[in-house]
GROMACS .gro file of C-alpha atoms in nm:
model
  394
    1MET     CA    1   3.673   9.253  -0.789
    2GLY     CA    2   3.866   9.565  -0.686
    3LEU     CA    3   4.237   9.561  -0.628
    4ARG     CA    4   4.197   9.626  -0.254
    5HIS     CA    5   3.945   9.343  -0.223
    6ARG     CA    6   4.170   9.110  -0.422
    7ALA     CA    7   4.472   9.198  -0.207
    8SER     CA    8   4.271   9.136   0.111
    9SER     CA    9   4.158   8.799  -0.020
   10LEU     CA   10   4.510   8.696  -0.108
   11LEU     CA   11   4.631   8.804   0.235
   12LEU     CA   12   4.363   8.596   0.406
   13LEU     CA   13   4.454   8.296   0.191
   14SER     CA   14   4.823   8.336   0.271
   15LEU     CA   15   4.754   8.364   0.643
   16ALA     CA   16   4.526   8.062   0.636
   17LEU     CA   17   4.775   7.843   0.455
   18GLY     CA   18   5.061   7.966   0.671
   19LEU     CA   19   4.870   7.882   0.987
   20ALA     CA   20   4.769   7.545   0.845
   21VAL     CA   21   5.129   7.454   0.771
   22ALA     CA   22   5.246   7.578   1.111
   23LEU     CA   23   4.984   7.378   1.300
   24VAL     CA   24   5.017   7.056   1.102
   25SER     CA   25   5.396   7.059   1.130
   26VAL     CA   26   5.368   6.898   1.473
   27SER     CA   27   5.295   6.575   1.286
   28ALA     CA   28   5.570   6.379   1.116
   29GLN     CA   29   5.649   6.446   0.752
   30GLN     CA   30   5.452   6.209   0.534
   31LYS     CA   31   5.671   5.946   0.371
   32PHE     CA   32   5.458   5.873   0.067
   33GLY     CA   33   5.469   6.069  -0.257
   34ILE     CA   34   5.174   6.178  -0.470
   35ASN     CA   35   5.113   6.178  -0.844
   36TYR     CA   36   4.987   6.517  -0.961
   37GLY     CA   37   4.814   6.459  -1.294
   38GLN     CA   38   4.643   6.740  -1.479
   39ILE     CA   39   4.422   6.582  -1.745
   40ALA     CA   40   4.126   6.791  -1.636
   41ASN     CA   41   3.966   7.125  -1.708
   42ASP     CA   42   3.868   7.220  -1.356
   43LEU     CA   43   4.180   7.186  -1.141
   44PRO     CA   44   4.289   7.456  -0.894
   45ASP     CA   45   4.580   7.684  -0.963
   46PRO     CA   46   4.918   7.524  -0.875
   47THR     CA   47   4.979   7.787  -0.606
   48ARG     CA   48   4.676   7.658  -0.418
   49VAL     CA   49   4.786   7.299  -0.470
   50ALA     CA   50   5.121   7.389  -0.315
   51GLY     CA   51   4.938   7.513  -0.006
   52LEU     CA   52   4.724   7.200   0.008
   53LEU     CA   53   5.022   6.965  -0.003
   54GLN     CA   54   5.212   7.169   0.253
   55SER     CA   55   4.913   7.152   0.487
   56MET     CA   56   4.919   6.773   0.443
   57ASN     CA   57   5.295   6.760   0.509
   58VAL     CA   58   5.351   6.579   0.178
   59ASN     CA   59   5.689   6.665   0.032
   60LYS     CA   60   5.725   6.432  -0.269
   61VAL     CA   61   5.538   6.497  -0.595
   62LYS     CA   62   5.552   6.328  -0.933
   63LEU     CA   63   5.444   6.506  -1.251
   64TYR     CA   64   5.373   6.371  -1.598
   65ASP     CA   65   5.537   6.670  -1.761
   66ALA     CA   66   5.752   6.963  -1.652
   67ASP     CA   67   5.479   7.224  -1.614
   68PRO     CA   68   5.655   7.556  -1.544
   69ARG     CA   69   5.351   7.686  -1.351
   70VAL     CA   70   5.379   7.398  -1.106
   71LEU     CA   71   5.756   7.416  -1.069
   72THR     CA   72   5.735   7.792  -1.009
   73ALA     CA   73   5.448   7.759  -0.761
   74PHE     CA   74   5.644   7.510  -0.551
   75ALA     CA   75   5.964   7.716  -0.535
   76ASN     CA   76   6.111   7.738  -0.184
   77THR     CA   77   5.858   7.488  -0.042
   78GLY     CA   78   6.111   7.206  -0.004
   79VAL     CA   79   5.884   6.970  -0.198
   80GLU     CA   80   6.080   6.714  -0.398
   81PHE     CA   81   5.979   6.668  -0.764
   82ILE     CA   82   5.994   6.396  -1.025
   83ILE     CA   83   5.930   6.556  -1.363
   84ALA     CA   84   5.884   6.387  -1.699
   85VAL     CA   85   5.984   6.378  -2.062
   86GLY     CA   86   5.679   6.269  -2.263
   87ASN     CA   87   5.679   5.963  -2.487
   88GLU     CA   88   5.635   6.189  -2.787
   89ASN     CA   89   5.985   6.333  -2.729
   90LEU     CA   90   6.180   6.007  -2.702
   91GLN     CA   91   6.273   5.961  -3.065
   92THR     CA   92   6.395   6.321  -3.099
   93MET     CA   93   6.606   6.306  -2.782
   94ALA     CA   94   6.748   5.966  -2.874
   95ALA     CA   95   6.865   6.106  -3.207
   96SER     CA   96   6.980   6.446  -3.086
   97PRO     CA   97   7.185   6.510  -2.770
   98ALA     CA   98   7.129   6.880  -2.842
   99ALA     CA   99   6.754   6.832  -2.808
  100ALA     CA  100   6.800   6.663  -2.472
  101ARG     CA  101   7.030   6.939  -2.356
  102GLN     CA  102   6.781   7.204  -2.466
  103TRP     CA  103   6.502   7.025  -2.276
  104VAL     CA  104   6.708   7.013  -1.958
  105ALA     CA  105   6.818   7.375  -2.001
  106THR     CA  106   6.454   7.479  -2.037
  107HIS     CA  107   6.269   7.251  -1.796
  108VAL     CA  108   6.518   7.172  -1.520
  109GLN     CA  109   6.805   7.416  -1.489
  110PRO     CA  110   6.600   7.737  -1.438
  111TYR     CA  111   6.411   7.593  -1.141
  112ILE     CA  112   6.699   7.452  -0.939
  113PRO     CA  113   6.774   7.508  -0.654
  114ALA     CA  114   6.453   7.694  -0.560
  115THR     CA  115   6.244   7.393  -0.668
  116ARG     CA  116   6.382   7.053  -0.569
  117VAL     CA  117   6.381   6.858  -0.892
  118THR     CA  118   6.543   6.526  -0.802
  119CYS     CA  119   6.449   6.292  -1.087
  120VAL     CA  120   6.351   6.302  -1.454
  121THR     CA  121   6.143   6.015  -1.588
  122VAL     CA  122   6.201   5.962  -1.958
  123GLY     CA  123   5.884   5.808  -2.100
  124ASN     CA  124   5.594   5.640  -1.924
  125GLU     CA  125   5.499   5.274  -1.974
  126VAL     CA  126   5.676   5.266  -2.309
  127PHE     CA  127   5.676   4.886  -2.317
  128SER     CA  128   5.298   4.879  -2.296
  129SER     CA  129   5.290   5.005  -2.654
  130ASN     CA  130   5.358   4.814  -2.972
  131ASP     CA  131   5.584   5.090  -3.098
  132ASN     CA  132   5.921   4.932  -3.164
  133VAL     CA  133   6.076   5.265  -3.257
  134MET     CA  134   5.971   5.416  -2.925
  135MET     CA  135   6.096   5.114  -2.733
  136SER     CA  136   6.431   5.129  -2.912
  137SER     CA  137   6.453   5.503  -2.844
  138LEU     CA  138   6.394   5.477  -2.469
  139LEU     CA  139   6.742   5.398  -2.341
  140PRO     CA  140   6.925   5.633  -2.582
  141ALA     CA  141   6.688   5.912  -2.471
  142MET     CA  142   6.754   5.830  -2.105
  143LYS     CA  143   7.127   5.841  -2.168
  144ALA     CA  144   7.096   6.171  -2.355
  145VAL     CA  145   6.906   6.334  -2.069
  146TYR     CA  146   7.155   6.195  -1.817
  147ALA     CA  147   7.446   6.337  -2.020
  148ALA     CA  148   7.271   6.673  -2.052
  149LEU     CA  149   7.222   6.693  -1.677
  150GLY     CA  150   7.591   6.621  -1.628
  151ASP     CA  151   7.696   6.879  -1.886
  152LEU     CA  152   7.488   7.145  -1.710
  153GLY     CA  153   7.626   7.059  -1.366
  154LEU     CA  154   7.310   6.890  -1.239
  155GLY     CA  155   7.416   6.526  -1.255
  156SER     CA  156   7.472   6.494  -0.881
  157GLN     CA  157   7.128   6.637  -0.800
  158VAL     CA  158   6.896   6.476  -1.054
  159THR     CA  159   6.864   6.109  -1.144
  160VAL     CA  160   6.713   5.964  -1.462
  161SER     CA  161   6.466   5.679  -1.484
  162SER     CA  162   6.153   5.564  -1.668
  163ALA     CA  163   5.823   5.431  -1.531
  164HIS     CA  164   5.711   5.083  -1.640
  165SER     CA  165   5.387   4.893  -1.602
  166VAL     CA  166   5.411   4.586  -1.379
  167ASN     CA  167   5.306   4.399  -1.692
  168VAL     CA  168   5.669   4.402  -1.805
  169LEU     CA  169   5.681   4.091  -1.586
  170ALA     CA  170   5.599   3.759  -1.747
  171THR     CA  171   5.581   3.592  -1.407
  172SER     CA  172   5.503   3.756  -1.075
  173PHE     CA  173   5.404   3.467  -0.848
  174PRO     CA  174   5.557   3.322  -0.653
  175PRO     CA  175   5.763   3.639  -0.613
  176SER     CA  176   6.091   3.447  -0.616
  177SER     CA  177   6.008   3.331  -0.969
  178GLY     CA  178   5.960   3.686  -1.097
  179ALA     CA  179   6.084   3.725  -1.453
  180PHE     CA  180   6.064   3.989  -1.723
  181ARG     CA  181   5.891   3.914  -2.050
  182GLU     CA  182   6.126   3.748  -2.296
  183ASP     CA  183   6.027   3.985  -2.576
  184LEU     CA  184   6.140   4.279  -2.362
  185ALA     CA  185   6.468   4.134  -2.235
  186GLU     CA  186   6.675   4.302  -2.507
  187TYR     CA  187   6.549   4.641  -2.387
  188ILE     CA  188   6.530   4.588  -2.012
  189GLN     CA  189   6.875   4.433  -1.963
  190PRO     CA  190   7.065   4.743  -2.080
  191ILE     CA  191   6.823   4.969  -1.892
  192LEU     CA  192   6.907   4.781  -1.572
  193ASP     CA  193   7.277   4.820  -1.657
  194PHE     CA  194   7.215   5.195  -1.688
  195HIS     CA  195   7.042   5.207  -1.348
  196GLY     CA  196   7.325   5.011  -1.190
  197GLN     CA  197   7.585   5.248  -1.335
  198THR     CA  198   7.402   5.569  -1.243
  199GLY     CA  199   7.251   5.467  -0.908
  200SER     CA  200   6.896   5.542  -1.020
  201PRO     CA  201   6.585   5.339  -0.926
  202PHE     CA  202   6.374   5.112  -1.144
  203LEU     CA  203   6.020   5.252  -1.142
  204ILE     CA  204   5.709   5.036  -1.150
  205ASN     CA  205   5.341   5.128  -1.182
  206ALA     CA  206   5.155   4.857  -0.992
  207TYR     CA  207   4.778   4.831  -0.939
  208PRO     CA  208   4.644   4.531  -0.746
  209PHE     CA  209   4.300   4.672  -0.834
  210PHE     CA  210   4.338   4.541  -1.189
  211ALA     CA  211   4.408   4.188  -1.067
  212TYR     CA  212   4.102   4.196  -0.844
  213LYS     CA  213   3.880   4.347  -1.114
  214ALA     CA  214   3.983   4.076  -1.360
  215ASN     CA  215   3.928   3.785  -1.117
  216PRO     CA  216   3.715   3.890  -0.817
  217GLY     CA  217   3.614   3.531  -0.757
  218SER     CA  218   3.971   3.406  -0.714
  219VAL     CA  219   4.164   3.710  -0.587
  220SER     CA  220   4.113   3.782  -0.217
  221LEU     CA  221   3.989   4.137  -0.154
  222PRO     CA  222   4.152   4.158   0.194
  223TYR     CA  223   4.480   4.044   0.033
  224VAL     CA  224   4.480   4.328  -0.219
  225LEU     CA  225   4.356   4.588   0.034
  226PHE     CA  226   4.625   4.520   0.301
  227GLU     CA  227   4.356   4.394   0.536
  228PRO     CA  228   4.383   4.089   0.767
  229ASN     CA  229   4.404   3.766   0.569
  230PRO     CA  230   4.585   3.430   0.589
  231GLY     CA  231   4.841   3.544   0.334
  232VAL     CA  232   5.026   3.331   0.081
  233ARG     CA  233   5.363   3.166   0.113
  234ASP     CA  234   5.638   3.159  -0.148
  235PRO     CA  235   5.737   2.789  -0.163
  236ASN     CA  236   6.089   2.872  -0.278
  237THR     CA  237   6.180   3.119  -0.003
  238ASN     CA  238   5.924   3.029   0.263
  239LEU     CA  239   5.845   3.401   0.288
  240SER     CA  240   5.484   3.491   0.366
  241TYR     CA  241   5.299   3.772   0.187
  242ASP     CA  242   4.989   3.937   0.329
  243ASN     CA  243   4.934   4.171   0.032
  244MET     CA  244   4.971   4.169  -0.344
  245LEU     CA  245   5.171   4.492  -0.381
  246TYR     CA  246   5.462   4.360  -0.174
  247ALA     CA  247   5.458   4.037  -0.374
  248GLN     CA  248   5.477   4.241  -0.696
  249ILE     CA  249   5.770   4.447  -0.565
  250ASP     CA  250   5.964   4.137  -0.467
  251ALA     CA  251   5.884   3.979  -0.804
  252VAL     CA  252   6.055   4.278  -0.968
  253TYR     CA  253   6.358   4.230  -0.742
  254ALA     CA  254   6.371   3.863  -0.844
  255ALA     CA  255   6.341   3.949  -1.212
  256MET     CA  256   6.626   4.200  -1.184
  257LYS     CA  257   6.839   3.946  -0.999
  258ALA     CA  258   6.782   3.698  -1.282
  259MET     CA  259   6.936   3.961  -1.511
  260GLY     CA  260   7.237   3.999  -1.286
  261HIS     CA  261   7.131   4.305  -1.086
  262THR     CA  262   7.100   4.323  -0.710
  263ASP     CA  263   7.230   4.679  -0.711
  264VAL     CA  264   6.915   4.855  -0.833
  265GLY     CA  265   6.635   4.976  -0.609
  266VAL     CA  266   6.264   4.949  -0.685
  267ARG     CA  267   6.030   5.244  -0.644
  268ILE     CA  268   5.654   5.227  -0.694
  269SER     CA  269   5.590   5.526  -0.919
  270GLU     CA  270   5.215   5.469  -0.927
  271THR     CA  271   4.965   5.273  -0.724
  272GLY     CA  272   4.613   5.349  -0.615
  273TRP     CA  273   4.251   5.242  -0.617
  274PRO     CA  274   3.953   5.408  -0.790
  275SER     CA  275   3.658   5.527  -0.584
  276LYS     CA  276   3.413   5.479  -0.870
  277GLY     CA  277   3.391   5.265  -1.182
  278ASP     CA  278   3.165   5.120  -1.448
  279GLU     CA  279   2.932   4.830  -1.373
  280ASP     CA  280   3.192   4.577  -1.483
  281GLU     CA  281   3.469   4.735  -1.271
  282THR     CA  282   3.422   4.521  -0.964
  283GLY     CA  283   3.569   4.667  -0.648
  284ALA     CA  284   3.584   5.031  -0.760
  285THR     CA  285   3.418   5.182  -0.453
  286VAL     CA  286   3.485   5.460  -0.205
  287GLN     CA  287   3.521   5.208   0.076
  288ASN     CA  288   3.783   5.001  -0.106
  289ALA     CA  289   3.976   5.309  -0.222
  290ALA     CA  290   3.988   5.443   0.134
  291ALA     CA  291   4.100   5.104   0.264
  292TYR     CA  292   4.371   5.053   0.003
  293ASN     CA  293   4.529   5.395   0.027
  294GLY     CA  294   4.482   5.429   0.402
  295ASN     CA  295   4.630   5.089   0.483
  296LEU     CA  296   4.918   5.145   0.241
  297MET     CA  297   5.000   5.484   0.389
  298GLN     CA  298   5.003   5.340   0.741
  299ARG     CA  299   5.256   5.080   0.633
  300ILE     CA  300   5.469   5.347   0.468
  301ALA     CA  301   5.453   5.550   0.790
  302MET     CA  302   5.590   5.249   0.976
  303ASN     CA  303   5.895   5.230   0.745
  304GLN     CA  304   5.784   4.882   0.646
  305GLY     CA  305   5.978   4.681   0.392
  306THR     CA  306   5.876   4.380   0.185
  307PRO     CA  307   5.933   4.022   0.305
  308LEU     CA  308   6.238   3.995   0.077
  309LYS     CA  309   6.375   4.338   0.172
  310PRO     CA  310   6.246   4.399   0.528
  311ASN     CA  311   6.510   4.664   0.600
  312VAL     CA  312   6.440   4.866   0.285
  313PRO     CA  313   6.132   5.085   0.344
  314ILE     CA  314   5.892   5.079   0.051
  315ASP     CA  315   5.908   5.393  -0.163
  316VAL     CA  316   5.565   5.470  -0.306
  317TYR     CA  317   5.394   5.745  -0.506
  318VAL     CA  318   5.017   5.723  -0.466
  319PHE     CA  319   4.797   5.781  -0.768
  320ALA     CA  320   4.652   6.040  -0.767
  321LEU     CA  321   4.607   6.380  -0.609
  322PHE     CA  322   4.290   6.482  -0.797
  323ASN     CA  323   4.011   6.319  -0.994
  324GLU     CA  324   4.080   6.407  -1.357
  325ASP     CA  325   3.762   6.454  -1.558
  326MET     CA  326   3.919   6.453  -1.905
  327LYS     CA  327   4.101   6.119  -1.887
  328PRO     CA  328   3.982   5.873  -2.152
  329GLY     CA  329   3.882   5.515  -2.083
  330PRO     CA  330   3.651   5.358  -1.826
  331THR     CA  331   3.496   5.556  -1.541
  332SER     CA  332   3.763   5.438  -1.298
  333GLU     CA  333   4.029   5.632  -1.489
  334ARG     CA  334   3.865   5.958  -1.384
  335ASN     CA  335   3.822   5.858  -1.021
  336TYR     CA  336   4.159   5.772  -0.867
  337GLY     CA  337   4.194   6.105  -0.690
  338LEU     CA  338   4.221   6.160  -0.317
  339PHE     CA  339   4.060   6.500  -0.378
  340TYR     CA  340   3.794   6.654  -0.595
  341PRO     CA  341   3.917   6.953  -0.798
  342ASN     CA  342   3.753   7.189  -0.545
  343GLY     CA  343   3.993   7.059  -0.281
  344SER     CA  344   3.744   6.855  -0.079
  345PRO     CA  345   3.841   6.494  -0.003
  346VAL     CA  346   3.680   6.212  -0.198
  347TYR     CA  347   3.701   6.012   0.125
  348ALA     CA  348   3.871   6.036   0.463
  349ILE     CA  349   4.155   5.797   0.533
  350ASN     CA  350   4.401   5.729   0.811
  351ALA     CA  351   4.750   5.796   0.677
  352GLY     CA  352   4.930   5.678   0.991
  353SER     CA  353   5.130   5.860   1.254
  354GLY     CA  354   5.461   5.850   1.073
  355SER     CA  355   5.624   5.754   1.402
  356GLY     CA  356   5.746   5.416   1.287
  357SER     CA  357   5.558   5.246   1.569
  358GLY     CA  358   5.202   5.291   1.454
  359SER     CA  359   5.109   5.439   1.790
  360GLY     CA  360   5.052   5.781   1.932
  361GLY     CA  361   4.757   5.885   1.718
  362SER     CA  362   4.718   5.926   1.346
  363LEU     CA  363   4.739   6.194   1.085
  364ASN     CA  364   4.431   6.241   0.870
  365PRO     CA  365   4.532   6.503   0.616
  366TYR     CA  366   4.235   6.412   0.401
  367TYR     CA  367   3.998   6.594   0.632
  368THR     CA  368   4.147   6.900   0.466
  369SER     CA  369   3.897   7.091   0.253
  370MET     CA  370   4.083   7.360   0.074
  371PHE     CA  371   3.840   7.513  -0.171
  372SER     CA  372   3.480   7.484  -0.055
  373SER     CA  373   3.176   7.609  -0.237
  374SER     CA  374   3.122   7.863   0.041
  375SER     CA  375   3.462   8.018  -0.030
  376LYS     CA  376   3.599   7.919   0.308
  377LEU     CA  377   3.915   7.738   0.401
  378ALA     CA  378   3.838   7.466   0.655
  379ILE     CA  379   4.111   7.240   0.789
  380THR     CA  380   4.060   6.983   1.063
  381PHE     CA  381   4.384   6.862   1.221
  382PRO     CA  382   4.441   6.527   1.392
  383THR     CA  383   4.472   6.703   1.725
  384GLY     CA  384   4.118   6.828   1.688
  385VAL     CA  385   4.222   7.184   1.616
  386VAL     CA  386   3.994   7.339   1.360
  387VAL     CA  387   4.091   7.640   1.159
  388LEU     CA  388   3.810   7.817   0.982
  389LEU     CA  389   3.909   8.128   0.795
  390ALA     CA  390   3.736   8.317   0.520
  391ALA     CA  391   3.923   8.296   0.193
  392LEU     CA  392   3.761   8.456  -0.105
  393PHE     CA  393   3.923   8.297  -0.406
  394LEU     CA  394   3.987   8.472  -0.730
   0.00000   0.00000   0.00000
């Protein structure tokens, strides 16, 4: 492709994305975040992903690393980032403050303020492993990263946390009886102390899908999909729950309270529903994925809180932006994405109006098709405006 042709293509792409962002900006900013995983060999360039998320009005992204290509691509977009220190680095950072400082100097400092890095997660689901060394290294590594951020003048801008599986709970129902596993108490108690001292949130990865898949005969599908159902009542608080995710969140609050902490917030760092699965993965369908994510996003748009914390809007990062074809495990692991790698939606969902009232129309950003096989950029907006511009991709 000649330089003139390439330049023309890039100009068309820039104009298309600019117009998309300008037109969709009449809708409220989306209040949910998105997990941007990259365990795939066919994902679009981060610059195109930046345009896609801007067209959707999504401004919170969580990474599983600190990919410099992504952080550079999102410079000056206003998108807020959670970046990550991998599990493989925990032992080194726990033992060497210099290593933590070098990581921050390399992966955080150069990108601020152009890219809004607001949180570093140190490790992911560390307590799901049987690695005692890794578990013992988690909090020292968190403290080392926190100290490094402070030393480099970034402590007031960037918090430090770690994402945990909801399976750190020994008991989750009724929510008021939520309790952490006894074998993890020695690790979680000081981590909660750290969060209380630094004002950072406790992050939980929660998937009601797994509960339904394990017991489809006893777990109500409407209950896990946020659809109309009789709900369940907590006998200790008399609070009624119409969905499993809210019950899980409040169980975490109860577990933290049992450890003496009512000063730490809970953020859902991952939740989602697969659109496809193996034969034994009951419930992994397009219809259920669209229902789960769509209903959840509508509740987020309404600033809804849980029964225990009705005035604290739920803070959720949906998993995931793209299907990732290289993830190991069952078929479902490769099919959590809202989008295919070519930018077309896996399904269309109603993300809510973002008005707080649930009225006045709805925003359907998932009608966006960014990279079609015909090399065209087609975006359908909730107002019915359709933009169709040629965009010849490199």
